[in-house]
């Protein structure tokens, strides 16, 4: 993703794409430093939780940068909401684990059922949907 954003920045003279790429690099470093990769056991962070942390750290990095005031302002609110609700979001994501999920099929799963399974945090969904 970062390389794709850098490609857009260079080849299409898009400075916002470069800000997004730079912030994503910062977020990935923080993600790795804080070991937010998925765990193997139920009750610990899974892929959904890892995606939350990458989005959280990316929003923080966008809020902290000063090259694009529009992105900074937009993501300052998002980062604050994620920070304030981190424990609640983690509880919602971890609470969805350990139960069988009907996706409506293996080769052609239902979008609605898959979305519900992969987006079990109403709190995080509200934050993301407000962007």
Tab-separated table of C-alpha atoms in Angstrom:
chain	number	residue	atom	x	y	z
A	1	UNK	CA	0.000	0.000	0.000
A	2	UNK	CA	2.781	2.390	0.921
A	3	UNK	CA	4.592	1.764	-2.366
A	4	UNK	CA	1.349	2.314	-4.279
A	5	UNK	CA	0.796	5.639	-2.536
A	6	UNK	CA	4.395	6.660	-3.260
A	7	UNK	CA	3.864	5.734	-6.919
A	8	UNK	CA	0.790	7.987	-7.052
A	9	UNK	CA	2.720	10.791	-5.376
A	10	UNK	CA	5.649	10.660	-7.797
A	11	UNK	CA	3.957	9.819	-11.086
A	12	UNK	CA	0.873	11.964	-10.653
A	13	UNK	CA	2.425	14.798	-8.626
A	14	UNK	CA	0.059	14.090	-5.732
A	15	UNK	CA	1.456	15.480	-2.447
A	16	UNK	CA	-1.439	14.079	-0.374
A	17	UNK	CA	-0.508	10.582	-1.500
A	18	UNK	CA	3.044	11.169	-0.263
A	19	UNK	CA	1.751	12.345	3.118
A	20	UNK	CA	-0.392	9.199	3.341
A	21	UNK	CA	2.590	7.011	2.387
A	22	UNK	CA	4.911	8.650	4.904
A	23	UNK	CA	2.322	8.350	7.666
A	24	UNK	CA	1.733	4.701	6.787
A	25	UNK	CA	5.478	4.038	7.158
A	26	UNK	CA	5.354	5.592	10.636
A	27	UNK	CA	2.270	3.526	11.507
A	28	UNK	CA	3.844	0.265	10.341
A	29	UNK	CA	6.936	0.944	12.451
A	30	UNK	CA	4.784	1.583	15.534
A	31	UNK	CA	2.669	-1.501	14.782
A	32	UNK	CA	5.808	-3.647	14.672
A	33	UNK	CA	7.399	-1.972	17.723
A	34	UNK	CA	4.234	-2.656	19.742
A	35	UNK	CA	3.870	-6.240	18.448
A	36	UNK	CA	0.265	-5.926	17.303
A	37	UNK	CA	0.418	-8.933	14.980
A	38	UNK	CA	-2.344	-11.531	15.351
A	39	UNK	CA	-1.942	-14.063	18.165
A	40	UNK	CA	-2.772	-17.729	17.871
A	41	UNK	CA	-5.181	-18.076	20.792
A	42	UNK	CA	-8.823	-17.125	21.190
A	43	UNK	CA	-9.123	-14.152	23.506
A	44	UNK	CA	-6.024	-12.450	22.135
A	45	UNK	CA	-5.672	-10.001	19.257
A	46	UNK	CA	-6.650	-11.478	15.868
A	47	UNK	CA	-6.571	-10.093	12.304
A	48	UNK	CA	-9.405	-7.696	13.088
A	49	UNK	CA	-7.496	-6.328	16.066
A	50	UNK	CA	-4.307	-6.016	14.030
A	51	UNK	CA	-6.178	-4.039	11.398
A	52	UNK	CA	-7.587	-1.786	14.112
A	53	UNK	CA	-4.110	-1.010	15.408
A	54	UNK	CA	-2.700	-0.293	11.965
A	55	UNK	CA	-5.605	2.092	11.281
A	56	UNK	CA	-5.197	3.669	14.738
A	57	UNK	CA	-1.458	4.228	14.305
A	58	UNK	CA	-1.977	5.549	10.776
A	59	UNK	CA	-4.567	8.043	12.032
A	60	UNK	CA	-2.144	9.104	14.791
A	61	UNK	CA	0.654	9.612	12.277
A	62	UNK	CA	-1.597	11.644	9.985
A	63	UNK	CA	-2.689	13.780	12.937
A	64	UNK	CA	0.941	14.343	13.972
A	65	UNK	CA	2.284	15.361	10.540
A	66	UNK	CA	2.388	19.006	9.457
A	67	UNK	CA	2.721	18.775	5.656
A	68	UNK	CA	-1.039	18.688	4.975
A	69	UNK	CA	-3.287	20.643	7.321
A	70	UNK	CA	-6.490	19.185	5.865
A	71	UNK	CA	-5.417	15.587	6.519
A	72	UNK	CA	-4.038	16.588	9.904
A	73	UNK	CA	-7.348	18.126	10.982
A	74	UNK	CA	-9.451	15.248	9.635
A	75	UNK	CA	-7.390	12.536	11.306
A	76	UNK	CA	-6.771	14.312	14.606
A	77	UNK	CA	-10.417	13.666	15.478
A	78	UNK	CA	-10.246	10.061	14.252
A	79	UNK	CA	-7.056	9.343	16.210
A	80	UNK	CA	-8.565	10.856	19.374
A	81	UNK	CA	-11.752	8.783	19.025
A	82	UNK	CA	-9.718	5.602	18.504
A	83	UNK	CA	-7.491	6.395	21.470
A	84	UNK	CA	-10.445	7.187	23.739
A	85	UNK	CA	-12.237	3.967	22.712
A	86	UNK	CA	-9.270	1.580	22.397
A	87	UNK	CA	-10.307	-0.657	25.320
A	88	UNK	CA	-13.951	-0.772	24.207
A	89	UNK	CA	-12.990	-1.572	20.594
A	90	UNK	CA	-10.622	-4.335	21.735
A	91	UNK	CA	-13.358	-5.817	23.931
A	92	UNK	CA	-15.814	-5.803	21.019
A	93	UNK	CA	-13.292	-7.368	18.638
A	94	UNK	CA	-12.141	-10.038	21.076
A	95	UNK	CA	-15.733	-10.736	22.136
A	96	UNK	CA	-16.538	-11.808	18.568
A	97	UNK	CA	-14.002	-14.640	18.664
A	98	UNK	CA	-14.516	-18.330	19.292
A	99	UNK	CA	-17.957	-18.758	17.750
A	100	UNK	CA	-18.759	-20.351	14.392
A	101	UNK	CA	-19.741	-17.839	11.713
A	102	UNK	CA	-22.061	-18.423	8.762
A	103	UNK	CA	-20.661	-16.478	5.803
A	104	UNK	CA	-23.319	-17.675	3.409
A	105	UNK	CA	-20.981	-19.855	1.379
A	106	UNK	CA	-17.326	-20.647	0.806
A	107	UNK	CA	-16.794	-19.589	-2.807
A	108	UNK	CA	-19.461	-16.891	-2.910
A	109	UNK	CA	-19.907	-15.623	0.622
A	110	UNK	CA	-22.605	-13.145	1.472
A	111	UNK	CA	-21.236	-9.600	1.649
A	112	UNK	CA	-23.558	-8.689	4.518
A	113	UNK	CA	-22.690	-11.780	6.577
A	114	UNK	CA	-18.968	-11.433	5.925
A	115	UNK	CA	-19.037	-7.733	6.754
A	116	UNK	CA	-20.825	-8.431	10.037
A	117	UNK	CA	-18.247	-11.080	10.943
A	118	UNK	CA	-15.251	-8.955	10.027
A	119	UNK	CA	-16.588	-5.689	11.472
A	120	UNK	CA	-17.917	-6.743	14.889
A	121	UNK	CA	-17.063	-3.481	16.675
A	122	UNK	CA	-19.918	-1.000	16.448
A	123	UNK	CA	-17.653	1.602	18.044
A	124	UNK	CA	-14.888	1.213	15.448
A	125	UNK	CA	-17.422	1.019	12.616
A	126	UNK	CA	-18.918	4.349	13.683
A	127	UNK	CA	-15.481	5.986	13.735
A	128	UNK	CA	-14.495	4.594	10.332
A	129	UNK	CA	-17.876	5.408	8.772
A	130	UNK	CA	-17.571	9.038	9.929
A	131	UNK	CA	-14.409	9.650	7.879
